[in-house]
PDB file of C-alpha atoms in Angstrom:
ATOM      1  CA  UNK A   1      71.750 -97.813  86.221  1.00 69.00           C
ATOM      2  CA  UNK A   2      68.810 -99.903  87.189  1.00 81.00           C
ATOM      3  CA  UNK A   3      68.955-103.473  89.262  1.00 85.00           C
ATOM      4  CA  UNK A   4      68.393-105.153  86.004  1.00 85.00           C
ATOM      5  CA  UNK A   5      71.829-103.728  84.641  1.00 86.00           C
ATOM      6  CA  UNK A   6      73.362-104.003  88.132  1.00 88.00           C
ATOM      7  CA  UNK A   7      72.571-107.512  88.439  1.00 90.00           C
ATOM      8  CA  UNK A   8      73.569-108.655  84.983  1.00 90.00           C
ATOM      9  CA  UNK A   9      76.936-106.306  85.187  1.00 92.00           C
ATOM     10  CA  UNK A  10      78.128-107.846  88.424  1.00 92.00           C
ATOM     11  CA  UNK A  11      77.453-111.695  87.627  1.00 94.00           C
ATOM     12  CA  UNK A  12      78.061-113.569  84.502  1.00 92.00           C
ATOM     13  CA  UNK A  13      75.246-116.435  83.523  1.00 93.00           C
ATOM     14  CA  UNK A  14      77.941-119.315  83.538  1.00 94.00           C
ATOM     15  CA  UNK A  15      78.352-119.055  87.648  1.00 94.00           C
ATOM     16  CA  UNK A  16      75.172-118.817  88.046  1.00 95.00           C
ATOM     17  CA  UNK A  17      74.439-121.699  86.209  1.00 96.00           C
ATOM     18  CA  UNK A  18      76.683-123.236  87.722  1.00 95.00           C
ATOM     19  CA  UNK A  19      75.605-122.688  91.118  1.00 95.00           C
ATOM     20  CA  UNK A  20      72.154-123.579  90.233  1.00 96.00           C
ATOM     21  CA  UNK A  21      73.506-126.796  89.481  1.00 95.00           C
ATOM     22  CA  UNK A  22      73.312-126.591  85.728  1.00 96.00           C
ATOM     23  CA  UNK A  23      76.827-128.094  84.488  1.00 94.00           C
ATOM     24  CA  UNK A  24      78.848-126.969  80.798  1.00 94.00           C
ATOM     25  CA  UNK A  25      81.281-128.162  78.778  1.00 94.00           C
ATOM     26  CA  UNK A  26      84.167-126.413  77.670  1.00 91.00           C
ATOM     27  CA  UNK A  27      81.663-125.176  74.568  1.00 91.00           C
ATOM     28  CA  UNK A  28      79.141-123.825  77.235  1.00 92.00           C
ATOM     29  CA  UNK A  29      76.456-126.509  76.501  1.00 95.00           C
ATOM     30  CA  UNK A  30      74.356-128.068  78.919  1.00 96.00           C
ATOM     31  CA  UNK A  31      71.581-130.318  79.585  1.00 96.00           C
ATOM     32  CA  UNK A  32      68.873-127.838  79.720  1.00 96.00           C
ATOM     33  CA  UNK A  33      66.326-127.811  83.049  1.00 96.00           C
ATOM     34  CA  UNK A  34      63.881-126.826  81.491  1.00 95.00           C
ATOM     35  CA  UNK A  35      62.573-130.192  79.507  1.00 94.00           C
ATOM     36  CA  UNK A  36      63.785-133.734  79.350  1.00 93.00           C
ATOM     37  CA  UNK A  37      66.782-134.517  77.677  1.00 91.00           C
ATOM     38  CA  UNK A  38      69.623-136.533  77.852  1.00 91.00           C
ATOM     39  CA  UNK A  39      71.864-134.592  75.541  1.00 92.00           C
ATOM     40  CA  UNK A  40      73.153-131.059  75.664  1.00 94.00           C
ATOM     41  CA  UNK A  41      71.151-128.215  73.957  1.00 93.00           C
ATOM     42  CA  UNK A  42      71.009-125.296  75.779  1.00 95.00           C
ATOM     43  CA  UNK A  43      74.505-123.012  75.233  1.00 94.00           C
ATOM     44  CA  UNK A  44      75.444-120.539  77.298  1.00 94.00           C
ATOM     45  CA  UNK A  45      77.240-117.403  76.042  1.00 91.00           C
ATOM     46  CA  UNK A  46      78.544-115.032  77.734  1.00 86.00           C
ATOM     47  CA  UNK A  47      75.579-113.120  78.372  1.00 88.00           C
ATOM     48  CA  UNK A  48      72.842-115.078  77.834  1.00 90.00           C
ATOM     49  CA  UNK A  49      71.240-118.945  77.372  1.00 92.00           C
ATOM     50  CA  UNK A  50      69.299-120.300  74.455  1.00 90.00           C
ATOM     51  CA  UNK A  51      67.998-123.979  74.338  1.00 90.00           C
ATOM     52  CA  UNK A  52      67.946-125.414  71.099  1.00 88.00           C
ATOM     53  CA  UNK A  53      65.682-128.211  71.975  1.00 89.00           C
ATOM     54  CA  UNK A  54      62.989-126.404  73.801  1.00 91.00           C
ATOM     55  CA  UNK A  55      63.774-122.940  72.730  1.00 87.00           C
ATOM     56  CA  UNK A  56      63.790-121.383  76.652  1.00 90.00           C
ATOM     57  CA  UNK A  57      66.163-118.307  76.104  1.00 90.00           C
ATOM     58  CA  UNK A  58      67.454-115.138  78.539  1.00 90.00           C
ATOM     59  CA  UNK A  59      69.872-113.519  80.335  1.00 92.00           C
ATOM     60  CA  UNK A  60      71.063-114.384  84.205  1.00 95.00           C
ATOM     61  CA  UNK A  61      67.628-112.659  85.531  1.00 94.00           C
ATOM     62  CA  UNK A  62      65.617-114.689  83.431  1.00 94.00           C
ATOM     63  CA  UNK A  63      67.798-117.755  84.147  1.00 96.00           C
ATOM     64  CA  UNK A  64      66.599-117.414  88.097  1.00 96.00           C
ATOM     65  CA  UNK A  65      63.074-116.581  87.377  1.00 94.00           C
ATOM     66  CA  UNK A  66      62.479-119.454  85.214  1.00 94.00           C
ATOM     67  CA  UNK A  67      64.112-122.041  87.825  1.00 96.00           C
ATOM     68  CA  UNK A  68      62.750-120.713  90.579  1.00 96.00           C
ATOM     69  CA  UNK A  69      59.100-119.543  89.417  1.00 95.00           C
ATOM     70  CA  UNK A  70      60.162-115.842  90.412  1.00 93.00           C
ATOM     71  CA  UNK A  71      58.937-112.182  89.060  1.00 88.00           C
ATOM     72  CA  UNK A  72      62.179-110.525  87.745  1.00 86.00           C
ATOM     73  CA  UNK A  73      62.379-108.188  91.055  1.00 85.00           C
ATOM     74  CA  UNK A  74      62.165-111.496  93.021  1.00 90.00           C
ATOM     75  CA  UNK A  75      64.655-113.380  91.008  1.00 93.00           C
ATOM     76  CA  UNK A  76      66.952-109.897  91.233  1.00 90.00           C
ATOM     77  CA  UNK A  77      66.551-110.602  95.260  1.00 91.00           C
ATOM     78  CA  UNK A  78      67.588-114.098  95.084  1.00 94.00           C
ATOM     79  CA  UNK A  79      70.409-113.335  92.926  1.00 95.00           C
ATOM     80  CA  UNK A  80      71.654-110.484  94.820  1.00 92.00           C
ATOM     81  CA  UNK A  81      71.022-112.693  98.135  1.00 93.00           C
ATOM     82  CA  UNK A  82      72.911-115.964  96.596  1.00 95.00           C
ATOM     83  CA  UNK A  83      75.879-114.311  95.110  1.00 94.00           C
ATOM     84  CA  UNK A  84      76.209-111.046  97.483  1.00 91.00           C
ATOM     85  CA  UNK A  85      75.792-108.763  94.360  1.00 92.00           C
ATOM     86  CA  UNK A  86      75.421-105.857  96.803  1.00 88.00           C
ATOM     87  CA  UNK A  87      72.621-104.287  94.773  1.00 87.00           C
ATOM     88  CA  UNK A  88      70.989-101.743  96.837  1.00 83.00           C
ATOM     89  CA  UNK A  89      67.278-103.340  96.707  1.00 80.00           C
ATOM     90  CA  UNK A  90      65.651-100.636  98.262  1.00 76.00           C
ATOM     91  CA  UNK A  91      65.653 -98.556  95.125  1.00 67.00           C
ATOM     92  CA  UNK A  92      62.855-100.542  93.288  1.00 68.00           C
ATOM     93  CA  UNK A  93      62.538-101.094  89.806  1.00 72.00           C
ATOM     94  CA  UNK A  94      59.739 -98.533  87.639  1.00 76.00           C
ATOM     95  CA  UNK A  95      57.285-100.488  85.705  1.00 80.00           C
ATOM     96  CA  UNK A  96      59.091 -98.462  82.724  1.00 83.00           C
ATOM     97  CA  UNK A  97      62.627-100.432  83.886  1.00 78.00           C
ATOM     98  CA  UNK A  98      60.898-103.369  83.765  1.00 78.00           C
ATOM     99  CA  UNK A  99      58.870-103.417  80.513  1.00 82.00           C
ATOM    100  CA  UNK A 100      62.311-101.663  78.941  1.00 83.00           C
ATOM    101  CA  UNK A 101      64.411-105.460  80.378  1.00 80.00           C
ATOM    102  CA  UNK A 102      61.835-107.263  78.741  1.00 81.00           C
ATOM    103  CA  UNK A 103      61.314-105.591  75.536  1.00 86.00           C
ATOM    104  CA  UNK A 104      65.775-106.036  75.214  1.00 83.00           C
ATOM    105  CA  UNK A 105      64.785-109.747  76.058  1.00 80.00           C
ATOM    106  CA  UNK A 106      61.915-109.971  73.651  1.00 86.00           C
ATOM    107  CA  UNK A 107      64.759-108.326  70.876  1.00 88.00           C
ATOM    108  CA  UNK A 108      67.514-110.635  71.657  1.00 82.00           C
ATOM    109  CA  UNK A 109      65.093-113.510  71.059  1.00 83.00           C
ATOM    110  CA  UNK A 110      64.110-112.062  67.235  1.00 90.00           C
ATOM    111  CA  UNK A 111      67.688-112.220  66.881  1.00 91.00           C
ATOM    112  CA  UNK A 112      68.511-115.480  68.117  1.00 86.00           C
ATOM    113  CA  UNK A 113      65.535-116.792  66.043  1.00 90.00           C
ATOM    114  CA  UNK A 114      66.571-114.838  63.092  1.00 94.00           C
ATOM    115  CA  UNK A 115      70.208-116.175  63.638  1.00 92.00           C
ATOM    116  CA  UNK A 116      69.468-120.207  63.898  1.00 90.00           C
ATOM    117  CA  UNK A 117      66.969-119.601  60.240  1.00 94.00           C
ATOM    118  CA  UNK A 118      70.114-117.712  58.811  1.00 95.00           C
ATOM    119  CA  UNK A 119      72.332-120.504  59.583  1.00 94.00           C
ATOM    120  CA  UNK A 120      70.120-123.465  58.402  1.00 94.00           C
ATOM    121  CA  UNK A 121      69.460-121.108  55.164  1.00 96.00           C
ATOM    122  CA  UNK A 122      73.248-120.608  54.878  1.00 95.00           C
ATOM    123  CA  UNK A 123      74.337-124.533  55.381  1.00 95.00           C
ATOM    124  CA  UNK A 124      71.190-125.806  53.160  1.00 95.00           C
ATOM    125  CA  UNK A 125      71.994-123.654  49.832  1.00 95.00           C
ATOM    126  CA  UNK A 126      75.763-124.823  50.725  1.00 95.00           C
ATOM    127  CA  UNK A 127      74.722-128.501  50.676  1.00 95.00           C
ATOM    128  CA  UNK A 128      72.816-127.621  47.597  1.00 94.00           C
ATOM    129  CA  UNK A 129      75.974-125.609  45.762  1.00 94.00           C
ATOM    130  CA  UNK A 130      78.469-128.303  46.696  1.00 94.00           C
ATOM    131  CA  UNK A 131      75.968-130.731  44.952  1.00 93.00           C
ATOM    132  CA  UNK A 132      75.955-128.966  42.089  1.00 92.00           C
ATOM    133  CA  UNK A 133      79.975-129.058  41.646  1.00 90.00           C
ATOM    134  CA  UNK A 134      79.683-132.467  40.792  1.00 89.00           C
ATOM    135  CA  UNK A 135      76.376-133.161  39.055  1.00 91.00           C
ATOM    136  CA  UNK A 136      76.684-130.483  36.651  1.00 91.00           C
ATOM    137  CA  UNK A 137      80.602-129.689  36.089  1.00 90.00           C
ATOM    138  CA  UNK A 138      81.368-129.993  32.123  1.00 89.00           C
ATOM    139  CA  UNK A 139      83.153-133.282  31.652  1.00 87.00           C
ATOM    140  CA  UNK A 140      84.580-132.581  28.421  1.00 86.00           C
ATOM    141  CA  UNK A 141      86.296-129.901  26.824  1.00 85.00           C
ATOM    142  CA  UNK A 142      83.536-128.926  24.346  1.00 87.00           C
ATOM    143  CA  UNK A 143      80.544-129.498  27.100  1.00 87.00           C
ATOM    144  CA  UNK A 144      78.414-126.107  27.884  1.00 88.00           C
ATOM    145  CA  UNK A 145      78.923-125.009  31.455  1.00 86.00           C
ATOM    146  CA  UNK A 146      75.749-125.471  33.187  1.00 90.00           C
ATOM    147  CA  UNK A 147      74.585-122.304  35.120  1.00 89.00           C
ATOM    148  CA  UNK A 148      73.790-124.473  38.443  1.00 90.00           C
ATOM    149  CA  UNK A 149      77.771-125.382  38.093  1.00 92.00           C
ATOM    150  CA  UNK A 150      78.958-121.654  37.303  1.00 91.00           C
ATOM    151  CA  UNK A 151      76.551-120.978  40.439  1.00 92.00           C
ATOM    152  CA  UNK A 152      78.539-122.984  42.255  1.00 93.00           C
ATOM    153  CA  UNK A 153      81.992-122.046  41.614  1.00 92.00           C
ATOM    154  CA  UNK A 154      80.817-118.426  42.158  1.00 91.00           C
ATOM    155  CA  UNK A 155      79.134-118.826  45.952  1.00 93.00           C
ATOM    156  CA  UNK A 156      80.451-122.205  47.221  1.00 93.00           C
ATOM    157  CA  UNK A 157      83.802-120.148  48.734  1.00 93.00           C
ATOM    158  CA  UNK A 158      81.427-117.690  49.796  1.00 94.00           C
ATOM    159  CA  UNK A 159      78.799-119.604  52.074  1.00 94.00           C
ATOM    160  CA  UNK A 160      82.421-120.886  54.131  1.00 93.00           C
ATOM    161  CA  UNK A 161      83.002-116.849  54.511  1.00 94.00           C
ATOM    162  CA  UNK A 162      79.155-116.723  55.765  1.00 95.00           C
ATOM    163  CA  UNK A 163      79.495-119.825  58.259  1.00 92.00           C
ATOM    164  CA  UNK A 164      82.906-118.571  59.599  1.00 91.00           C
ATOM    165  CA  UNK A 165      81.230-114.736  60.383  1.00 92.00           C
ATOM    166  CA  UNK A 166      77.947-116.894  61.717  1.00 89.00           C
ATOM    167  CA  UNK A 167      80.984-119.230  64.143  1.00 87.00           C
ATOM    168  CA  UNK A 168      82.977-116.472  64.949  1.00 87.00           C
ATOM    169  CA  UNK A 169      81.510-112.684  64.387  1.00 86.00           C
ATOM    170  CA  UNK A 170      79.874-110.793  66.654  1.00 88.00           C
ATOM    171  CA  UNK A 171      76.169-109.774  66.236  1.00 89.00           C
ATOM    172  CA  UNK A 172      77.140-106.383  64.421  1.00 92.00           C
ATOM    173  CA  UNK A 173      78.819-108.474  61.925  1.00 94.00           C
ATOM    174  CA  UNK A 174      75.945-111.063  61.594  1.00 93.00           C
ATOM    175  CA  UNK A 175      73.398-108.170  61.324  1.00 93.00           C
ATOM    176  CA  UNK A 176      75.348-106.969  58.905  1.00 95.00           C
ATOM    177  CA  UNK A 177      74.643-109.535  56.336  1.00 95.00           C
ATOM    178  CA  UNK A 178      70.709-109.851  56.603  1.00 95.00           C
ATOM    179  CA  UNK A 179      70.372-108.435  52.855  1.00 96.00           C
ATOM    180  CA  UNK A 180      72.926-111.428  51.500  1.00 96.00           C
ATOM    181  CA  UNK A 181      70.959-113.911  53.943  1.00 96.00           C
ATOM    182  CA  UNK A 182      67.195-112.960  52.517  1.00 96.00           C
ATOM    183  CA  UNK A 183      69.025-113.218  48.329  1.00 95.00           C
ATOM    184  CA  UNK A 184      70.241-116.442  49.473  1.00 95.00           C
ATOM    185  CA  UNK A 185      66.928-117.269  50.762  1.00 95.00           C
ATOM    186  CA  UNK A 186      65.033-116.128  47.589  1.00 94.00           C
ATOM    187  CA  UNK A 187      67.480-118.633  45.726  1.00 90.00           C
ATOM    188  CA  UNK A 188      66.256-121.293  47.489  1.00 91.00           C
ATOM    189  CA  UNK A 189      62.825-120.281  46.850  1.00 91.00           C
ATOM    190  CA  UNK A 190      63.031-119.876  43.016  1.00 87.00           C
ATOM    191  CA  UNK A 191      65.098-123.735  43.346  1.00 82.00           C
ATOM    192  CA  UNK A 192      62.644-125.103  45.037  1.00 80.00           C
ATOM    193  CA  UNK A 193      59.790-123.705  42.647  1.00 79.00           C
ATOM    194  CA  UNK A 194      61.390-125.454  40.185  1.00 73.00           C
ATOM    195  CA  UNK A 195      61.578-128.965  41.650  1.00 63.00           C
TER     196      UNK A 195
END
């Protein structure tokens, strides 16, 4: 196991946020340190941070390093130091062990990325479905359903299934549904094409 693994196995981000002087709510956001803001928008999970304002993201390693203008082996020192992580520091990290920790950080952005344009694709066709229900639903008996209202009734249901996976699945199930995400996305296209 390398110090990067060691490090992240034996202390979770929220203490050391917390230590660092970086205060969360009960929905792990914060006022993020890393621009100036007066509302929360960075979160922290369980294993990582991601600021929605400023777009800083990484794990408990990359959390030191950015506060305290440290290389990753440095930061690894300060964090086993602070926290007495008893990581056996004399065992260095390989340049390999380091360019493998920041090609899983470089990855675990894409996804965050890929997860925030998911979302905003998800809740802007559902604006746009629940919309239609109204401006196009057949008044009378004899009226023609309108396809934009048959659209509608067939997805509306479904885009709560996609939020509640995007609120409450894990990655694996959010990976899972990158196919239904880009159709979705294609929708919008052709919609907006036509405006």
């Amino acid at each position: 196991m390398s110090i990067f693994e060691e490090a992240k196995e034996r202390l979770d981000i929220k203490t050391a946020a917390e230590y660092y002087g970086i205060k969360s709510n009960r929905a792990g956001m914060c006022i993020c340190p890393f621009h100036s803001e007066n509302t929360p928008s960075m979160k922290l999970y369980s294993d990582n941070f991601y600021c929605f304002g400023c777009g800083e993201h990484g794990d408990v390693i990359v959390l030191a390093e950015k506060l305290f203008q440290l290389s990753p082996v440095e930061a690894i020192k300060k964090l086993n130091t602070d926290f007495i992580l008893g990581i056996d520091l004399n065992e260095r990290a390989t340049p390999e062990e380091v360019n493998e920790y920041y090609l899983k950080m470089i990855e675990k952005h894409r996804f965050k990325e890929w997860e925030e344009h998911a979302w905003n694709v998800i809740i802007e066709y559902q604006r746009i479905l629940k919309s239609w229900l109204y401006l196009y639903k057949p008044w009378r008996p004899n009226d023609k359903p309108d396809g934009r209202h048959t659209e509608s009734l067939r997805w509306y249901e479904y885009t709560n299934y996609l939020c509640s996976v995007f609120i409450n699945g894990d990655d694996e199930e959010k990976k899972s549904l990158k196919e239904t995400i880009n159709h979705i996305e294609q929708k919008l296209k052709k919609q907006k094409a036509l405006m």
